[in-house]
Coordinates of C-alpha atoms in Angstrom, one line a residue:
X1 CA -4.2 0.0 -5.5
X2 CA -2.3 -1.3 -8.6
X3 CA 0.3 -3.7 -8.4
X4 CA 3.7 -3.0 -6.7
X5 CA 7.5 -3.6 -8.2
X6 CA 10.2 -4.6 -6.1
X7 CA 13.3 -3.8 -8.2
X8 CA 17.3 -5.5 -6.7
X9 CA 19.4 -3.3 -4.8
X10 CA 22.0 -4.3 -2.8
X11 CA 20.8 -2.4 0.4
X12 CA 17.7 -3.0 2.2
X13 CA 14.9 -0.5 0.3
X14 CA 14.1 2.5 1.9
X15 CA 10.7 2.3 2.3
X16 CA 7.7 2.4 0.0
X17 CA 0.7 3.2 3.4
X18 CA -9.6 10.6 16.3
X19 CA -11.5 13.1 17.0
X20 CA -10.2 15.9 18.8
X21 CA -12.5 15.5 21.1
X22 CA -15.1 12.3 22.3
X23 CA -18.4 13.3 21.4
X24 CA -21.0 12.7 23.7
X25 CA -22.9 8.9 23.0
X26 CA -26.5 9.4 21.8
X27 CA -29.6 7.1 22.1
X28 CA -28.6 4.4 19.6
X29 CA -32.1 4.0 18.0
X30 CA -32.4 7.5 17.7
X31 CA -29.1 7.6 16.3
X32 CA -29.9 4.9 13.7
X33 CA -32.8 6.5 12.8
X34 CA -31.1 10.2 12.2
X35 CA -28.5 7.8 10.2
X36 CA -31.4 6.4 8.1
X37 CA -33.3 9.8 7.7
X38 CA -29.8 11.1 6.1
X39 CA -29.6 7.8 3.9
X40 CA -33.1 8.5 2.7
X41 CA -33.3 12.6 2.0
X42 CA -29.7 12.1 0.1
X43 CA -29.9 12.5 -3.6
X44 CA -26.4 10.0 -3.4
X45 CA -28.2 7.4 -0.8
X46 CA -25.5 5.3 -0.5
X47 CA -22.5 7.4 -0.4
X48 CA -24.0 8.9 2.5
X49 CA -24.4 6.1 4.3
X50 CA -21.0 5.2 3.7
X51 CA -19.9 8.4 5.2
X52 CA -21.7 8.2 7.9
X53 CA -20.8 4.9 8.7
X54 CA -17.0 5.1 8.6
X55 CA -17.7 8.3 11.1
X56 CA -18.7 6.1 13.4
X57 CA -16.6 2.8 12.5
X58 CA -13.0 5.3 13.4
X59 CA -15.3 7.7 16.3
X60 CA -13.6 6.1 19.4
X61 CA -10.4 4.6 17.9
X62 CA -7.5 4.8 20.1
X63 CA -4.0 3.4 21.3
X64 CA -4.4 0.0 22.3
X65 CA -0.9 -2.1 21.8
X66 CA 2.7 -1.7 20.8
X67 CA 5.1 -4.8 19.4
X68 CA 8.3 -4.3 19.3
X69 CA 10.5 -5.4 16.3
X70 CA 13.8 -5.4 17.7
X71 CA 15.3 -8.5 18.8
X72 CA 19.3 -7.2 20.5
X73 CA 20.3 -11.1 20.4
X74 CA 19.5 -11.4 16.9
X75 CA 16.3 -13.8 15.4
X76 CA 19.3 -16.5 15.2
X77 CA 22.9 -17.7 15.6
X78 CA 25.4 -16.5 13.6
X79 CA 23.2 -13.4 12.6
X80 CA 24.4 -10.1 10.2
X81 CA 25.5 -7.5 13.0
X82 CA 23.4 -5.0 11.1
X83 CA 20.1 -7.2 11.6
X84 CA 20.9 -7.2 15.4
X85 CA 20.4 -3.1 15.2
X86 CA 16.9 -1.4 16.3
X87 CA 15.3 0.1 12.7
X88 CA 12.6 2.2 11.6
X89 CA 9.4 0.1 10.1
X90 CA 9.4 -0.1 6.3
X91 CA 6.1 -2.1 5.6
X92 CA 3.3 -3.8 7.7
X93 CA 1.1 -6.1 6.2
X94 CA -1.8 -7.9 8.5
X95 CA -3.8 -11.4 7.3
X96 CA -6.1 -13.1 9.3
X97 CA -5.1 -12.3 12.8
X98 CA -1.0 -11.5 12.5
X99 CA 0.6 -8.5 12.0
X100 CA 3.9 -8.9 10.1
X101 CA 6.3 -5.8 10.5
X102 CA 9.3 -5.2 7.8
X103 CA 12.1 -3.3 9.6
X104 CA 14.6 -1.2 7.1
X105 CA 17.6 -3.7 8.6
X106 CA 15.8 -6.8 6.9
X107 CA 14.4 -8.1 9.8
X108 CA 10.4 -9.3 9.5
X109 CA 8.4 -10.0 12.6
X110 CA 5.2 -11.8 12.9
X111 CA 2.9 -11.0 15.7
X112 CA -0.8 -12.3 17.2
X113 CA -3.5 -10.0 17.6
X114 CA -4.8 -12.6 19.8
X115 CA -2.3 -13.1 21.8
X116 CA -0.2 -10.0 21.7
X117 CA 2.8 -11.9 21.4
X118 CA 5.4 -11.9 18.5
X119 CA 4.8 -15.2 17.0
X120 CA 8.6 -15.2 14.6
X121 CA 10.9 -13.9 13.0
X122 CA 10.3 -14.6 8.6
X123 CA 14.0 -14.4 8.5
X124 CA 15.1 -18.1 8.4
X125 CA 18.9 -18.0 7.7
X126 CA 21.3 -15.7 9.4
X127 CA 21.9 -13.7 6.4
X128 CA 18.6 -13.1 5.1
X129 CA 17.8 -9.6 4.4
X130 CA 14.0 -9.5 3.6
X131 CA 13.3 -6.8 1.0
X132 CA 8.9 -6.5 0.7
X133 CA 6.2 -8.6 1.8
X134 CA 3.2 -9.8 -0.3
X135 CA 0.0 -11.2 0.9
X136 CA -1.2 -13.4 -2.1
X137 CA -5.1 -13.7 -0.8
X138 CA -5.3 -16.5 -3.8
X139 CA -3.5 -19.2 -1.8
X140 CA -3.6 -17.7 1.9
X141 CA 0.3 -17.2 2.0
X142 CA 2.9 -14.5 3.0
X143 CA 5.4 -13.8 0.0
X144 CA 8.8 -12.5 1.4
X145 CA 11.0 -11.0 -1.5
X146 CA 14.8 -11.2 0.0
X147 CA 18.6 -10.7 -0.7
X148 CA 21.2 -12.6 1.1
X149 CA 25.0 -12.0 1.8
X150 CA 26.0 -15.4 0.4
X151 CA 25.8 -14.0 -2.9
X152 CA 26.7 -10.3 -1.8
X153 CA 23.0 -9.2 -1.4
X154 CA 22.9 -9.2 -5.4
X155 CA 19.7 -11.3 -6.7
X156 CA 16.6 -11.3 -5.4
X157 CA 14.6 -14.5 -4.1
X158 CA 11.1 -14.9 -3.1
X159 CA 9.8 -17.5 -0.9
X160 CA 6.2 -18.1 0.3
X161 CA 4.9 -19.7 3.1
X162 CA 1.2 -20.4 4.2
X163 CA 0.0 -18.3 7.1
X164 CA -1.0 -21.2 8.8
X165 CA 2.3 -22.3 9.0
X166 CA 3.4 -18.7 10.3
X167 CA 0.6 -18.8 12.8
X168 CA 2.4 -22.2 14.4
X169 CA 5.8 -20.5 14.6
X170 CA 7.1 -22.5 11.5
X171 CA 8.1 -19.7 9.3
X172 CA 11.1 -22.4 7.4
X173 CA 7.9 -24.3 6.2
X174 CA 7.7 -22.4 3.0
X175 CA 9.2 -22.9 0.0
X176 CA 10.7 -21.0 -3.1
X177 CA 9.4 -19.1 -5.8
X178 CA 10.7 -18.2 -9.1
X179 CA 14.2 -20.3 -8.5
X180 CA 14.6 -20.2 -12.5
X181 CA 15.0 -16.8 -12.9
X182 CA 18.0 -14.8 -12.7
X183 CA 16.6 -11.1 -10.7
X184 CA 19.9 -9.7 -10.0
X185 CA 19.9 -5.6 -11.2
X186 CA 18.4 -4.3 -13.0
X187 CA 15.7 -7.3 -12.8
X188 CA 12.5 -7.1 -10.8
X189 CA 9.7 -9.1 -9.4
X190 CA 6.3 -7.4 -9.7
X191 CA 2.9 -8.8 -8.0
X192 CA -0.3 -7.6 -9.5
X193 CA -3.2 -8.2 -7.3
X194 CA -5.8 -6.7 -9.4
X195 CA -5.0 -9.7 -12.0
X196 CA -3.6 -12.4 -10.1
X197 CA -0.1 -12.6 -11.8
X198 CA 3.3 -12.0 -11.1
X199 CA 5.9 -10.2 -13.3
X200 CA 9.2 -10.8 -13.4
X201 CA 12.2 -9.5 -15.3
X202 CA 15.3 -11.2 -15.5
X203 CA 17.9 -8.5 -17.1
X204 CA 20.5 -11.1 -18.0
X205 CA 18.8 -12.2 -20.4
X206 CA 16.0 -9.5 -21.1
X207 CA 13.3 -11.6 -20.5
X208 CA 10.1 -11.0 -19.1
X209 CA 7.9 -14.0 -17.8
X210 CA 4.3 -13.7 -16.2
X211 CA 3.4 -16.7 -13.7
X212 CA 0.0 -17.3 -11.9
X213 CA -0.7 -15.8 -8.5
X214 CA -2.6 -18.7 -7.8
X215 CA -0.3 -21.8 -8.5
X216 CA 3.3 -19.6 -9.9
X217 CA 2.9 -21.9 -12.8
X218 CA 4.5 -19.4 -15.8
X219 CA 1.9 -18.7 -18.7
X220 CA 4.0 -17.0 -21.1
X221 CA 7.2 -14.7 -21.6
X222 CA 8.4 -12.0 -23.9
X223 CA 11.7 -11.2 -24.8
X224 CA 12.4 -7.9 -26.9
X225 CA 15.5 -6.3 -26.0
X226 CA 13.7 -2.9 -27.3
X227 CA 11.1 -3.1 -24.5
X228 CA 12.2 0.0 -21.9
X229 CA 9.0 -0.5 -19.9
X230 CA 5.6 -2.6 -19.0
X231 CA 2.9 -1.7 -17.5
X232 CA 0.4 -3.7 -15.8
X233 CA -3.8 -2.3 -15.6
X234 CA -6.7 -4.6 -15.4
X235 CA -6.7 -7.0 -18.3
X236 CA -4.2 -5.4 -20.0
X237 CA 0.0 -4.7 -20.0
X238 CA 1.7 -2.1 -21.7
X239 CA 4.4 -2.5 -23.8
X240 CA 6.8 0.8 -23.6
X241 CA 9.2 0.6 -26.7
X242 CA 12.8 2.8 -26.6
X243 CA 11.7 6.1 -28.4
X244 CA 12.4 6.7 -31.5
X245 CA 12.9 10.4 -32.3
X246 CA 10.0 12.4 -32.7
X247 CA 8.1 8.8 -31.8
X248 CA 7.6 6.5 -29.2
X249 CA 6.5 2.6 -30.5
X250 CA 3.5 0.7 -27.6
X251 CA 1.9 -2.2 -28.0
X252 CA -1.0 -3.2 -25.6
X253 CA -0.9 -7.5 -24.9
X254 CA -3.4 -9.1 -22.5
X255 CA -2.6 -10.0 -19.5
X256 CA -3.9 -13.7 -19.6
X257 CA -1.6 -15.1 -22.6
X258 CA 0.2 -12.7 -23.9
X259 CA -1.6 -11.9 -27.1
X260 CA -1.0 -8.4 -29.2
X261 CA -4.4 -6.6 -28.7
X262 CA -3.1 -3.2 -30.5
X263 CA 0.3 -2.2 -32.0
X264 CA 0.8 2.0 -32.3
X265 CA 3.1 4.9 -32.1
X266 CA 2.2 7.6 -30.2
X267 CA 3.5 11.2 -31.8
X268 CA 6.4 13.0 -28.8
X269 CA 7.7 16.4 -29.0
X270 CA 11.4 15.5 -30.3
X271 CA 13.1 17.5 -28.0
X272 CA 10.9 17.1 -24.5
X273 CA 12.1 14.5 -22.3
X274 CA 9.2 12.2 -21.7
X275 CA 8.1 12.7 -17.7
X276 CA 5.5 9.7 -17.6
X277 CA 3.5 7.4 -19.9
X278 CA 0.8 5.3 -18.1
X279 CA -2.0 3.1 -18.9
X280 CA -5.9 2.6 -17.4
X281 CA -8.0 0.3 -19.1
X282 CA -8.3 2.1 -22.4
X283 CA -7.2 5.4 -21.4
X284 CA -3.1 6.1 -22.0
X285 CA -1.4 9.0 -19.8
X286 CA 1.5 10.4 -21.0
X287 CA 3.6 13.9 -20.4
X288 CA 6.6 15.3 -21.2
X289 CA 8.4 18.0 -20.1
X290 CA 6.7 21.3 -19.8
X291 CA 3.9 20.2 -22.1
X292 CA 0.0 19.4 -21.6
X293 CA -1.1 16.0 -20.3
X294 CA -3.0 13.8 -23.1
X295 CA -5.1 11.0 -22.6
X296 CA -5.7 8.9 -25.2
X297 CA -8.2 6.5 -25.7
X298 CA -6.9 3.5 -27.9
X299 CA -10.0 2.7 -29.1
X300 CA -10.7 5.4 -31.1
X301 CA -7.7 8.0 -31.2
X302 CA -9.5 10.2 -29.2
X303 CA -7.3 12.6 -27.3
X304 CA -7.5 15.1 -24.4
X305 CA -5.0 17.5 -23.5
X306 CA -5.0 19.1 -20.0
X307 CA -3.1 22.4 -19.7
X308 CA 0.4 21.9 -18.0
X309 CA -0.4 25.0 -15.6
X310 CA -3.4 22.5 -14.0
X311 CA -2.2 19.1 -14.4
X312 CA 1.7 19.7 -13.1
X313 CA 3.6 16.3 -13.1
X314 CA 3.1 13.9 -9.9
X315 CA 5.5 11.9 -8.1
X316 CA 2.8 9.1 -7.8
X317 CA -0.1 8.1 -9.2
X318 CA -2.5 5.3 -7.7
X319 CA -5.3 4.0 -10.1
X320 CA -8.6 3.9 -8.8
X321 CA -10.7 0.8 -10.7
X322 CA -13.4 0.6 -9.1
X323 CA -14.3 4.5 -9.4
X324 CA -12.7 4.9 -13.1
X325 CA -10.5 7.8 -11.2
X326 CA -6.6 8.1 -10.5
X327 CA -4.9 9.9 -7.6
X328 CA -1.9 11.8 -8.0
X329 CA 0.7 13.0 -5.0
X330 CA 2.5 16.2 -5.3
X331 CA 4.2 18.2 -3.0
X332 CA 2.5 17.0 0.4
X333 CA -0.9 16.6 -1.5
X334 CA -3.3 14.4 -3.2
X335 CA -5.7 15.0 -5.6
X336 CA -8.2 13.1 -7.9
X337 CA -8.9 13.0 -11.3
X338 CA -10.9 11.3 -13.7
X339 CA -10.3 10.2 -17.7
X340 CA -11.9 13.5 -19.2
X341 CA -8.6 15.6 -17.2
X342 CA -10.9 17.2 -14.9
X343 CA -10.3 17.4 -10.8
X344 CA -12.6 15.6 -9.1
X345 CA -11.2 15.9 -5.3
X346 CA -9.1 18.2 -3.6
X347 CA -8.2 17.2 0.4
X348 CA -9.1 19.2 3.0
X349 CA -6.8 19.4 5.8
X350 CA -4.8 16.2 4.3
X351 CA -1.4 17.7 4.2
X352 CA 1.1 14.3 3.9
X353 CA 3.6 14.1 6.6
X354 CA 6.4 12.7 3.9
X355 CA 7.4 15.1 1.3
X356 CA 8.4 11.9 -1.0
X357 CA 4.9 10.3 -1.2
X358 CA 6.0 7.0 0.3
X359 CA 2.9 5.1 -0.4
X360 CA 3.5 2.7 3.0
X361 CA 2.3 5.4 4.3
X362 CA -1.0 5.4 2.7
X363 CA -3.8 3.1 2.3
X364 CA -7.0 2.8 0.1
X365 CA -9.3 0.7 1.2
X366 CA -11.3 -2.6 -1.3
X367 CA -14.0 -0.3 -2.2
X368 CA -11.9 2.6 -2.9
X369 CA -13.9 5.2 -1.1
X370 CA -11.5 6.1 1.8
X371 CA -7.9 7.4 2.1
X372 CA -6.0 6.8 5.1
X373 CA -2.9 8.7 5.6
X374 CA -0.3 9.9 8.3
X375 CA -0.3 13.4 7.7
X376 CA 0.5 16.7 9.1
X377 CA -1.3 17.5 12.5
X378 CA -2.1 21.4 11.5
X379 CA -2.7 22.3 14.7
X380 CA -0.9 24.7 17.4
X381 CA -2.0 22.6 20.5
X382 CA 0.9 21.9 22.9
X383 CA -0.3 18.4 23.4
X384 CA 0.4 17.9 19.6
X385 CA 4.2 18.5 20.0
X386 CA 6.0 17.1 16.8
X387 CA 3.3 14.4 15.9
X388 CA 1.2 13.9 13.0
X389 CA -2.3 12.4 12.8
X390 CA -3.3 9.7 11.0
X391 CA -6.8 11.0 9.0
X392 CA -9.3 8.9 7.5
X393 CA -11.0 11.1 4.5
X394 CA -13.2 10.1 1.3
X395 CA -12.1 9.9 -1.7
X396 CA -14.8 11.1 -4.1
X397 CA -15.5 14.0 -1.7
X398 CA -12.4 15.2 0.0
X399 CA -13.9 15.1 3.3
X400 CA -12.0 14.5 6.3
X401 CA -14.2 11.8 8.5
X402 CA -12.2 11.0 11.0
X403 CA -8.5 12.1 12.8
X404 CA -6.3 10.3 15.2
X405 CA -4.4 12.8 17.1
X406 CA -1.9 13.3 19.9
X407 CA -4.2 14.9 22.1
X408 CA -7.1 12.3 21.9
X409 CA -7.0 10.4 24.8
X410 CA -4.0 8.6 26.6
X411 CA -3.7 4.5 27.1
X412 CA -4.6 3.3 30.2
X413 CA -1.7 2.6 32.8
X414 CA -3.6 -0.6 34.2
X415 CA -3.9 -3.4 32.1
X416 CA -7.7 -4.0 30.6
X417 CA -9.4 -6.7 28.8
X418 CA -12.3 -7.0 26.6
X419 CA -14.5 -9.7 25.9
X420 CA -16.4 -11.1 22.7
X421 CA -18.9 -13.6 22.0
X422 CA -17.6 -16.6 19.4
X423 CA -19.2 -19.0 17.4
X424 CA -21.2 -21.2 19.1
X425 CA -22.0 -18.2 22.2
X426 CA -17.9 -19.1 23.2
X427 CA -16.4 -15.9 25.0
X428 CA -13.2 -15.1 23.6
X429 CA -11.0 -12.8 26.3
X430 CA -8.4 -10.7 24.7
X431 CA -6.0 -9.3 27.3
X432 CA -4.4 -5.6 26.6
X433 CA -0.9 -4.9 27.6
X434 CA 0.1 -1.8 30.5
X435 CA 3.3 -1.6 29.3
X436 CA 3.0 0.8 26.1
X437 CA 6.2 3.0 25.9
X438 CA 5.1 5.5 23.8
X439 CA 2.2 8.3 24.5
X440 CA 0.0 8.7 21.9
X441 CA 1.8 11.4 21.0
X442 CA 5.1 9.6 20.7
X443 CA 3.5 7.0 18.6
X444 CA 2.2 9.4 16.0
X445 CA 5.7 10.9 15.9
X446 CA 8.0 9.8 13.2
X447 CA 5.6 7.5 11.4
X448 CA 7.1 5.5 8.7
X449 CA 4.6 2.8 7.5
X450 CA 0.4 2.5 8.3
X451 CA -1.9 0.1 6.7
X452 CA -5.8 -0.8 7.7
X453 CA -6.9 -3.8 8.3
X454 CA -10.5 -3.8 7.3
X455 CA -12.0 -7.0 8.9
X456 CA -10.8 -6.0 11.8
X457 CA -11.2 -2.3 12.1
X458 CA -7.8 -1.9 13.5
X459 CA -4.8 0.5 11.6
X460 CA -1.3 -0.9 12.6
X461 CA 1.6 1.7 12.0
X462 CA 5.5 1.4 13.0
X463 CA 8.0 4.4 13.5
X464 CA 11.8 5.0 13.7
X465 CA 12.2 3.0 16.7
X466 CA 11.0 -0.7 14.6
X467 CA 7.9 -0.3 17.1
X468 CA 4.3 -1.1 16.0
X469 CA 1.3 -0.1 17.6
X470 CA -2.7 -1.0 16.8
X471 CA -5.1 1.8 16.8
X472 CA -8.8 -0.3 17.8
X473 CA -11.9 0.7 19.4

């Protein structure tokens, strides 16, 4: 996915990511060897390995644990009545081997997968109201992004603290980020994994800086009162200009200093409001109202126009790099395109749960050739009551792989454990709670955040009551 902007508000945001049946188990040689037969007679080898290995990687997934955000003391003294209040799950992010769980109240929770325990609360003042998490993979730290009722929950401040400190219940052992800048609204913080940097926008002052990922040191800034917009893409930021009549001004700067790579106007319809304008590498997307999409290739002026009656506008895009293809959510649905305007992918069965296409409710995994989503169940069993399912399809073929619904099987009311061989022929016991509130059913009802974590094979989501649960083999 492309980076992701968390703008100042004075409330806590709002949010932003198997089988019906088991089949029966198979000989596993003659299994492997049907796998390899398909690998081999495939004209597209590897993609159908892929399939067929992520059809077996989420065959038996199922319930296995539920943390529960929701502290009625409070994580400390003194704390804001409202972050003593049970709230749905906004985000979840998982590194190494914690889960951490945003609720919409503020309150973030870090919890063990080895342990099953909740390890802290992130929060470390009473009035802390922690906006979005960040997991900067550079430097092996959690990024909190917060507002605080000292100063009326008006600026935002970002803090970052190394897992292993988390991991040791020391969550005050970070420091802060970005304490020169003024973020109060309309200012934003931006972090842009694909390039390791970090924009900022302090709207005092109308300045936009770029730090490091790695060290937050701050390469360069740019301040132009005209700017209306950047957008970041691999290598590259667009500069959005405020349009001029029948015209709107763009520059293109790279990302690693700053420097002016192209300067152009880009001809508008003088009367059409402009819907969207969005950059890929070389490619430039931009719609207005009731009109064709163009894409544009800088380079050369080329431009392609996709009829208005195909290409309707989205309320979210997500840019696919590794696959030179972009998603786009409408209405319930996703679909894929590529840079010549043509659909590549339309889901089946993948109706979204959320008619607003919050993307916490979606995740794409590193090699870009899965979707997982919480989506509509589409299905008249009884079992399914009011839940969703959470299905696991690919992306360059639409196919739905995999499902998680309410009638797979139940957790166990005894408590289990597992065991696993460590380094050095060490067995690791990892014990699995009994006490699981919620049915499967109930904890694919009302599902307000997901994400994958793909070292582990595990997909964490939280609901309306600030409960998580982990979906394993």
């Amino acid at each position: 996915m492309d980076g992701r902007r968390i703008s100042v508000s004075p409330r806590p945001c709002s949010g932003r990511r198997i089988l019906a049946r088991k089949r029966p188990r198979v000989d596993g040689f003659v299994n492997s060897v049907k796998k390899l037969q398909r690998r081999e007679i495939c004209s597209k080898r590897d993609r159908a390995f892929s399939m067929s290995n992520a059809q077996e990687r989420f065959r038996n997934i199922g319930l296995q644990e539920e943390y529960d955000t929701h502290d009625p003391k409070g994580h400390c003294p003194m704390v804001l009545p409202f972050l003593k209040k049970r709230s749905k799950i906004i985000e979840i992010v998982a590194a190494r081997d914690i889960v951490f769980a945003l609720a919409q109240s503020g309150v973030c929770a870090a919890f063990s997968r080895e342990t099953n325990q909740r390890i802290c609360f992130l929060n470390v003042s009473p009035d802390e109201v922690i906006r979005s998490l960040f997991y900067n993979k550079n430097n092996d730290s959690l990024i909190t992004v917060s507002v605080y009722a000292s100063d009326n929950f008006s600026s935002l401040k970002c803090r970052t603290t190394r897992i292993e400190y988390i991991r040791r219940g020391k969550p005050d052992a970070g420091f802060a980020l970005f304490e020169s800048e003024s973020l109060k609204w309309p200012g934003f913080v931006e972090f842009d994994d694909v390039n390791g940097k970090v924009l900022t926008y302090s709207a005092q002052d109308s300045i936009y800086k770029v730090f490091d990922l790695k060290n937050y040191t701050m390469l360069y800034s740019i301040s132009d009162k005209h700017v209306q917009e950047i957008k970041i893409s691999p290598g590259i930021m667009l500069l959005i200009f405020t349009r001029a009549g029948s015209h709107v001004p763009l520059k293109i700067l790279s990302i690693e200093d700053g420097t002016v790579l192209k300067a152009f106007n880009h001809l508008l319809h003088r009367n059409k409001k402009v819907d969207f304008i969005e950059q890929f590498n070389e490619k430039l997307l931009v719609k207005q109202e009731d009109e064709n999409l163009q894409i544009l290739d800088v380079r050369n002026a080329e431009l392609t126009e996709v009829s208005r009656m195909e290409f309707m506008t989205p309320s979210a895009f997500i840019f696919l790099y590794e696959n030179q293809l972009f998603l786009t959510f409408r209405n319930r649905t996703v679909a894929v395109w590529n840079f010549r305007g043509e659909l590549v992918t339309s889901f089946e069965d993948h109706l979204l749960w959320h008619p607003d296409c919050n993307t916490n409710n979606i995740y794409i995994t590193s090699d870009q050739d899965l979707i997982i989503s919480y989506c509509k169940a589409d299905s008249d069993d009884p079992l399914e009551g009011s839940a969703g399912s959470i299905n696991i399809s690919n992306i360059l073929t639409g196919k739905c792989l995999a499902k998680i619904r309410a009638n797979n099987d139940n957790p166990k009311d005894e408590s289990s454990s597992s065991s696993s061989v460590g380094p050095g022929g060490r067995v690791k016991k990892r014990s699995y709670s009994a006490r699981i509130r919620n049915t499967v059913a109930e904890a694919l009802e009302d599902i307000t955040a997901l994400f994958y974590d793909e070292e582990r094979n595990e997909i964490y989501t939280g609901n309306r009551q600030g409960l998580v649960h982990v979906w394993s083999n």
